[in-house]
Tab-separated table of C-alpha atoms in Angstrom:
chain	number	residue	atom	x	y	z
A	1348	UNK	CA	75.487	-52.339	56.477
A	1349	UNK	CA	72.139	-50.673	55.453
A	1350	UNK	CA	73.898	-46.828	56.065
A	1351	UNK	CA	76.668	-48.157	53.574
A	1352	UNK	CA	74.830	-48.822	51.478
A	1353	UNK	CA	72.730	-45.271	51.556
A	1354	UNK	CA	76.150	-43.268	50.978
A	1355	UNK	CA	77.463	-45.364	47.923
A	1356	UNK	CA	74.300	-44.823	46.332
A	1357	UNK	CA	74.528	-41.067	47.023
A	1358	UNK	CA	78.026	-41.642	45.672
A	1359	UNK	CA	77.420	-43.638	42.716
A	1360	UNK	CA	73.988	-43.033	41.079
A	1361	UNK	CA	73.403	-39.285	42.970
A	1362	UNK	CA	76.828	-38.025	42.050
A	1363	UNK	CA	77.171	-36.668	45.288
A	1364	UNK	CA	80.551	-34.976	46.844
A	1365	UNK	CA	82.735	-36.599	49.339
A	1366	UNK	CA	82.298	-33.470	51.301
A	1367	UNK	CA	78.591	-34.214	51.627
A	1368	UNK	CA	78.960	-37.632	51.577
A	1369	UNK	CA	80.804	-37.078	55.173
A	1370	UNK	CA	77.962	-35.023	56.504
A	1371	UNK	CA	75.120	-37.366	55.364
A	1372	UNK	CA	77.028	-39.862	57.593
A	1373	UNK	CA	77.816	-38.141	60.729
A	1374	UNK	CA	74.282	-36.452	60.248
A	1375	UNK	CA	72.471	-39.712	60.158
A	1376	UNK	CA	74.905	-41.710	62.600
A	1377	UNK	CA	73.801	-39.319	65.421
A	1378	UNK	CA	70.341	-40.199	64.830
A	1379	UNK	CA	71.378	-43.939	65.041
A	1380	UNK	CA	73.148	-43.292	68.429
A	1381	UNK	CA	70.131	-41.256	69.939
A	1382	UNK	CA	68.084	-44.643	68.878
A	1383	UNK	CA	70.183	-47.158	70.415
A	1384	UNK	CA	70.501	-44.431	73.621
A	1385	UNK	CA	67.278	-44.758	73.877
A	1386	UNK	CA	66.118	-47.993	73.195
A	1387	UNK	CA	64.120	-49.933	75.768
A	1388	UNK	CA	66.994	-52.994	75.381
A	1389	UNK	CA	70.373	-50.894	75.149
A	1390	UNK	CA	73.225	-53.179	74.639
A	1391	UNK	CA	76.546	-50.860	74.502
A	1392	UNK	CA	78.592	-53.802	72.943
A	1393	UNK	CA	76.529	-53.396	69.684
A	1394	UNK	CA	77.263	-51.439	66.709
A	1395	UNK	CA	74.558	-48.509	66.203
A	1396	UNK	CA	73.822	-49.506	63.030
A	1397	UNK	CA	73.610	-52.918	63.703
A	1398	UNK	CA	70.971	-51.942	66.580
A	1399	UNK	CA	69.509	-49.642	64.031
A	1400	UNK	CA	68.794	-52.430	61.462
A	1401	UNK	CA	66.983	-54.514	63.977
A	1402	UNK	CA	64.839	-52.021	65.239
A	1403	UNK	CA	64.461	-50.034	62.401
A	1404	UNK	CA	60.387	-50.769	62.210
A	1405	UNK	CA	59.743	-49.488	65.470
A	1406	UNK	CA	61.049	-45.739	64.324
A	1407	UNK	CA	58.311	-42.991	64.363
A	1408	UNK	CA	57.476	-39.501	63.692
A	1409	UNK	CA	57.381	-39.501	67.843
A	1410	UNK	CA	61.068	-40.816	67.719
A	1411	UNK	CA	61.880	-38.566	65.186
A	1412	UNK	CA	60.298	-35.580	66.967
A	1413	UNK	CA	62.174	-36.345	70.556
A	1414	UNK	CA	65.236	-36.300	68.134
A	1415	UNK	CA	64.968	-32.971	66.598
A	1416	UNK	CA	63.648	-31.810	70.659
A	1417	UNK	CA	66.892	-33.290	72.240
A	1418	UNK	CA	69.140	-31.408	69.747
A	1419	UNK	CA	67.483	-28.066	70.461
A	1420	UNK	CA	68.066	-28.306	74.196
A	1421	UNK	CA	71.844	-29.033	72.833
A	1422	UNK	CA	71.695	-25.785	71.577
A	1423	UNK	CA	72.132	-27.230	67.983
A	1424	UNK	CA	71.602	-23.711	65.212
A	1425	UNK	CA	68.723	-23.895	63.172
A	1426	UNK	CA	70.574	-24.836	59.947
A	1427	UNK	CA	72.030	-27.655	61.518
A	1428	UNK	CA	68.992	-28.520	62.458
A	1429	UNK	CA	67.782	-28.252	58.755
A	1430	UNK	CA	70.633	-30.418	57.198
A	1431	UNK	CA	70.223	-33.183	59.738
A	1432	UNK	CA	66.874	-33.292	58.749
A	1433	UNK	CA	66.935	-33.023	55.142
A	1434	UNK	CA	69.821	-35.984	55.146
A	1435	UNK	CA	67.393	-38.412	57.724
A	1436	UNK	CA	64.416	-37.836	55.096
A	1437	UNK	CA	66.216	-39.134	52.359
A	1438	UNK	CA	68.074	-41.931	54.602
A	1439	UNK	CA	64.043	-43.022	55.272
A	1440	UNK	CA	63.216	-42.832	51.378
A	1441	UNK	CA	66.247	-45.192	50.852
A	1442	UNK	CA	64.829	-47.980	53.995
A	1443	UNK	CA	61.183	-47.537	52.875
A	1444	UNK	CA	62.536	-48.593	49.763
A	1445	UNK	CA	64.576	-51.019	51.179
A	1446	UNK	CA	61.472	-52.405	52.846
A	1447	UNK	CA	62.676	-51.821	56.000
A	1448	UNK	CA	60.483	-49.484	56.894
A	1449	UNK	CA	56.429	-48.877	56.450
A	1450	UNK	CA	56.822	-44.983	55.774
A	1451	UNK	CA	59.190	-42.333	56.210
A	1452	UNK	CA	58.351	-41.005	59.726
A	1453	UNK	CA	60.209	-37.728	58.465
A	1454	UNK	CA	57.100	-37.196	56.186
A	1455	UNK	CA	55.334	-34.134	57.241
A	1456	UNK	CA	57.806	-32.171	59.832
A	1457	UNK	CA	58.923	-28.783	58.477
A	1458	UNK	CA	62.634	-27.564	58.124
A	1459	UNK	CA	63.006	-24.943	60.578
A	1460	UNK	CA	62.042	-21.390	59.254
A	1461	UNK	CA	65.978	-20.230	57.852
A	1462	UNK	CA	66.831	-16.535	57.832
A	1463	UNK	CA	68.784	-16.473	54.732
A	1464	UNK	CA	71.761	-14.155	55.234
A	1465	UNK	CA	72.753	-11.295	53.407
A	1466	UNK	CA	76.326	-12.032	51.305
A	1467	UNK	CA	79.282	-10.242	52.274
A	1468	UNK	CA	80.766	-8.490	49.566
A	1469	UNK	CA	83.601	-5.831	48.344
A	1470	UNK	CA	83.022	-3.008	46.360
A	1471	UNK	CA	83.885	-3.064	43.024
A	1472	UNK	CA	87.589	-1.098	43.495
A	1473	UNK	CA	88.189	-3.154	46.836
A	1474	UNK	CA	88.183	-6.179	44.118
A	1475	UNK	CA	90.125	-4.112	42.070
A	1476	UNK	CA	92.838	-2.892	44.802
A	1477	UNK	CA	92.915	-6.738	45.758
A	1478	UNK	CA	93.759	-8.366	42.155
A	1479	UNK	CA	95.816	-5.291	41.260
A	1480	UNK	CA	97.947	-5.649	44.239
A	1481	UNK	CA	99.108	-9.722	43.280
A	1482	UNK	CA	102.559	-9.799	42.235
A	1483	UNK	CA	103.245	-11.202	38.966
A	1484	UNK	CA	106.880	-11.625	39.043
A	1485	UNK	CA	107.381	-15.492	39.417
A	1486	UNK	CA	105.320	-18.685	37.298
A	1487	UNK	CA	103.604	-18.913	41.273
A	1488	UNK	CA	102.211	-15.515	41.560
A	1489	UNK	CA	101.354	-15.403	37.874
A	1490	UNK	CA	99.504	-18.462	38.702
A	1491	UNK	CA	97.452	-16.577	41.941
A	1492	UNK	CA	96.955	-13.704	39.367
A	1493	UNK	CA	95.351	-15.497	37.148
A	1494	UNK	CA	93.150	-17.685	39.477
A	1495	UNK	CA	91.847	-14.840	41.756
A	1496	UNK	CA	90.981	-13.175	37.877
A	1497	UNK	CA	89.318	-16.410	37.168
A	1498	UNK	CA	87.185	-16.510	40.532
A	1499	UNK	CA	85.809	-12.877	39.688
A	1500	UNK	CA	85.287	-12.840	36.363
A	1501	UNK	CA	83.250	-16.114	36.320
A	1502	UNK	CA	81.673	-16.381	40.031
A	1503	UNK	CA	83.173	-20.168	39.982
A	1504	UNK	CA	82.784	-22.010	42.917
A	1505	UNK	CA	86.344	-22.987	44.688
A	1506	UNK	CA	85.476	-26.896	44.069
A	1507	UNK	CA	85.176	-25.443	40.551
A	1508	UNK	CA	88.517	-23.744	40.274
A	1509	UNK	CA	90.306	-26.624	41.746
A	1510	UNK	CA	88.626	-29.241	39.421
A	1511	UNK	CA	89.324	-26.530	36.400
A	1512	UNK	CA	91.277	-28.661	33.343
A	1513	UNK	CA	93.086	-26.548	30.611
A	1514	UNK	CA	90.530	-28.667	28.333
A	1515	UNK	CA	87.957	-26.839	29.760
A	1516	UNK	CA	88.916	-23.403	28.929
A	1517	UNK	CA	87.984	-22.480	25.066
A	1518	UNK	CA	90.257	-19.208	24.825
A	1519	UNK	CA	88.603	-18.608	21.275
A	1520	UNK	CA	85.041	-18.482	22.625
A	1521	UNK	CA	85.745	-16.815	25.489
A	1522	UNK	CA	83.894	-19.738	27.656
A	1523	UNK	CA	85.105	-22.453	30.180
A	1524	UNK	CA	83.305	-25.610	30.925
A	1525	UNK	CA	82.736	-26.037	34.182
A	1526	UNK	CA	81.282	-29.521	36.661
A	1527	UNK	CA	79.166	-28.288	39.356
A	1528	UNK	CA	77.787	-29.799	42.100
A	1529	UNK	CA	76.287	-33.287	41.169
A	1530	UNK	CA	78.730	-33.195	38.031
A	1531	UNK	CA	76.216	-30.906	36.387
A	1532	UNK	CA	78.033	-29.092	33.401
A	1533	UNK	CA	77.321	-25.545	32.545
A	1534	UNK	CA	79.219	-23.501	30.279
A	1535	UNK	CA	80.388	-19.793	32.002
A	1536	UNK	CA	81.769	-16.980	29.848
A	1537	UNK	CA	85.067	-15.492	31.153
A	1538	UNK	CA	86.912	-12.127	30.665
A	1539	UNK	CA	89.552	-11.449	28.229
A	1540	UNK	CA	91.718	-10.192	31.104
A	1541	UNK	CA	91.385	-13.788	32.957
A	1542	UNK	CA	91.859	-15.469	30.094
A	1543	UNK	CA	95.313	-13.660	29.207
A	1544	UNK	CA	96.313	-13.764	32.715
A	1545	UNK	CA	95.605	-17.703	32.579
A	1546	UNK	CA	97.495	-17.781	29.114
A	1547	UNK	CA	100.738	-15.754	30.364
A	1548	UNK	CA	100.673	-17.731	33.540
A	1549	UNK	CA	100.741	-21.565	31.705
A	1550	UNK	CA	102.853	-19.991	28.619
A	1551	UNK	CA	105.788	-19.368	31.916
A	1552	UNK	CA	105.097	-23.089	33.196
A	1553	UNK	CA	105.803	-24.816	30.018
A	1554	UNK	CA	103.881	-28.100	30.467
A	1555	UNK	CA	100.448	-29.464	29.300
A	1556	UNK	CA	99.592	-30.757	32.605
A	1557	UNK	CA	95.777	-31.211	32.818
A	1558	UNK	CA	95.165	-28.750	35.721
A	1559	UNK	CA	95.147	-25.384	35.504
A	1560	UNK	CA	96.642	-24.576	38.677
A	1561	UNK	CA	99.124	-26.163	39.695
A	1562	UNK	CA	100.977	-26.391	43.590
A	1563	UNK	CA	104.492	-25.819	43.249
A	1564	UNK	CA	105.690	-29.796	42.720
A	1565	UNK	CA	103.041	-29.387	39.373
A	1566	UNK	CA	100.228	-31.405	40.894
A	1567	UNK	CA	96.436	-29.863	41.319
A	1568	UNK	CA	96.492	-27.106	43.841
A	1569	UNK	CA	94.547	-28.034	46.675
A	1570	UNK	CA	91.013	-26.015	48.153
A	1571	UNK	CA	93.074	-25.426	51.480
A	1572	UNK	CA	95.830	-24.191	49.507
A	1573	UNK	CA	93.742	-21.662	47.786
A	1574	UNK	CA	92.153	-20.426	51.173
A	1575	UNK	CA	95.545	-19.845	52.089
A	1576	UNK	CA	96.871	-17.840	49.132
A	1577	UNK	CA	94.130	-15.784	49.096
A	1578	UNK	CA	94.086	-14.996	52.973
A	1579	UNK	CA	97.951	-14.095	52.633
A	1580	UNK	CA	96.988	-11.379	49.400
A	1581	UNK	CA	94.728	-9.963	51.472
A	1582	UNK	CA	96.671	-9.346	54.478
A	1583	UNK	CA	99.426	-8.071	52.130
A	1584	UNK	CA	96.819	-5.968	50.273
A	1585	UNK	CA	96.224	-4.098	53.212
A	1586	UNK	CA	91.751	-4.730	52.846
A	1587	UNK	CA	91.420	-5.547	56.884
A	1588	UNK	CA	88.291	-7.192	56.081
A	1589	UNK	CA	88.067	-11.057	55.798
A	1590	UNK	CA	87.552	-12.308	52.273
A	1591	UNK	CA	87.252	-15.878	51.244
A	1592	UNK	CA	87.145	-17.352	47.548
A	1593	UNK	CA	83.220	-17.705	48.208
A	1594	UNK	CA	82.897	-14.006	48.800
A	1595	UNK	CA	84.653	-13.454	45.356
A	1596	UNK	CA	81.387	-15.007	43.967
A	1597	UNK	CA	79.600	-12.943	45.764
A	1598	UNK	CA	81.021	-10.061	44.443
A	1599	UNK	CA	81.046	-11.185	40.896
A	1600	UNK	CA	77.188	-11.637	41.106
A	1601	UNK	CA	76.498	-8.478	42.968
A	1602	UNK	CA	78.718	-6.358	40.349
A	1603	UNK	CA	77.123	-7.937	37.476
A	1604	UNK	CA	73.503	-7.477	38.842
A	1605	UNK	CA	74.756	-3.345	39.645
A	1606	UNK	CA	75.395	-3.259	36.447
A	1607	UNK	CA	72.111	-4.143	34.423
A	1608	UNK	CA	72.877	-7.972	34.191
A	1609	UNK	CA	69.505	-10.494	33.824
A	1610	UNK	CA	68.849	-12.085	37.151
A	1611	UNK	CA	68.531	-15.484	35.362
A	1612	UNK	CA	71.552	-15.230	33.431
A	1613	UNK	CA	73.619	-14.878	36.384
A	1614	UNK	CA	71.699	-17.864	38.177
A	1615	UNK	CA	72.885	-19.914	35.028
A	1616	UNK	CA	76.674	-18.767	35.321
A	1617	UNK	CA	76.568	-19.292	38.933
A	1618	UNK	CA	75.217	-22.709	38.794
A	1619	UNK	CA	72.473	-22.371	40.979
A	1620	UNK	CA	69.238	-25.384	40.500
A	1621	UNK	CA	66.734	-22.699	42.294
A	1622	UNK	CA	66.022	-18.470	41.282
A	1623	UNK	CA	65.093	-18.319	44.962
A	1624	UNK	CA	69.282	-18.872	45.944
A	1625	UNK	CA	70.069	-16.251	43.492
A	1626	UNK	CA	68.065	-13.930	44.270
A	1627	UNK	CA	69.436	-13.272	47.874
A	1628	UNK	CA	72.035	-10.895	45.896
A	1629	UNK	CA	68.925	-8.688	44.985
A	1630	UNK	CA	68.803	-7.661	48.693
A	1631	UNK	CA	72.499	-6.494	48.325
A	1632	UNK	CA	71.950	-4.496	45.000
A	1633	UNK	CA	68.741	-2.618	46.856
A	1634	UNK	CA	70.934	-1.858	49.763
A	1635	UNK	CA	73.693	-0.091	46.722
A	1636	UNK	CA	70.623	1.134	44.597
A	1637	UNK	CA	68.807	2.894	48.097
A	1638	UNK	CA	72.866	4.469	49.042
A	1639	UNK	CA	72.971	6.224	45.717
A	1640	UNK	CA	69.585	7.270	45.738
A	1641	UNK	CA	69.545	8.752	49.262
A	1642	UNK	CA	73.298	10.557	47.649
A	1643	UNK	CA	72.094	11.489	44.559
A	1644	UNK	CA	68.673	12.465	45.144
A	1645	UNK	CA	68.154	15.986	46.181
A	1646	UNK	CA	64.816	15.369	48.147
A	1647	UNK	CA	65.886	12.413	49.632
């Protein structure tokens, strides 16, 4: 079928994740079911798509519009909103290509106005109470030491850390290789105290497995697992404040812009395709940069 078809191209020649793969699909499939809903010769035994394919002509911007309508009455959020958009725009490239459709009725409509939210993030010796307080005593909490060092010290995504390969890591350079979203490659520098942790932590395993971190039956720790390390460190820590491996980038690339570090250079370690995503940390350094001055200053 034509939607298929859409998502192993966005597999296969876009290098997209399964992750977004998934949401493509539901994204678009709820579009298809509005269509069939309401379509002026509704037959409930047939397949959406199926309906979809043969009636795929008669789709407008006025279709399209009584789409986005219907999903704001549901109460839908705004960035919903956005990404169900932004996947039924390129679903209509794909058909116009396709010839199966004229134009892409999508053409035109704007994303809803997003307020882009300010990160959470730790101060510096909150991220230092946290990855001082990780036991080290057994090859399993050597191996959370030396991840949650790894997360700070480069600002990798969690998709990142779980993909990481001990090929990747050049101890000598001080530099891992890391695959990004749409397999880019970048190459991120990383501290000397990550790298020993990583070092200590694998010379204790004894294996040349490819994966860095490894679940306790030596396979690739999973994302879920991390999540759940991390929560249980934190309760154990004592921080009372939610912290998630995503807000350890954020506080990698808040620390490093407090300290003097190039706004581009830190889009380049993080990975980011646009200044504009990056530069949503700048609000959080102003917010530090306005505390000390209103401390520091004595006319303030």
């Amino acid at each position: 079928m034509i939607l298929d078809r859409f998502i192993d191209i966005l597999t296969a020649e876009k290098g997209y994740s399964p992750h977004t793969c998934r949401a493509y699909r539901s994204d678009i499939l709820d579009f298809l079911q509005f269509v069939a809903d309401w379509s002026d010769d509704p037959d409930p035994s047939t397949d959406v798509q199926t309906h979809f394919e043969a009636h795929a002509a008669q789709v407008d911007r006025q279709t399209l519009k009584q789409y986005l309508a219907s999903r704001v009455r549901a109460g839908k959020q705004k960035r919903t909103l956005s990404r169900r958009l932004s996947a039924l725009k390129a679903f209509f490239d794909f058909l116009v290509r396709e010839k199966q459709m004229l134009a892409n009725p999508a053409d035109g409509i704007p994303f809803p106005k997003l307020g882009r939210p300010i990160p959470r993030v730790l101060t510096v010796d909150d991220v230092f109470r946290l990855l001082d307080s990780i036991k080290t005593g057994t090859w399993l909490e050597k191996r959370n030491h030396a991840m949650f060092e790894t997360f700070y010290s480069t600002g990798m995504r969690i998709s990142e850390i779980h993909g990481l390969n001990m090929d990747h890591i050049d101890f000598h350079n001080q530099v891992i290789r890391v695959s990004g979203k749409g397999g880019k490659q970048r190459i991120v520098p990383v501290g000397r105290r990550a790298l020993t942790a990583v070092r200590t932590y694998r010379d204790t395993v004894s294996t040349d497995l490819k994966p860095v971190f490894l679940n306790k039956d030596f396979g690739r720790l999973s994302t879920r697992s991390i999540r759940r390390i991390l929560d249980h460190i934190v309760n154990q820590c004592g921080l009372h404040v939610p912290v998630s491996p995503h807000v350890l980038r954020h506080c990698f690339a808040t620390h490093m812009l407090d300290s003097g570090a190039d706004l581009r250079g830190i889009q380049e370690i993080l990975g980011h395709a646009s200044l504009s995503t990056t530069q949503v940390y700048t609000h959080v350094s102003m917010d530090h940069l306005m505390q000390v001055y209103d401390n520091a200053h004595p006319r303030s």
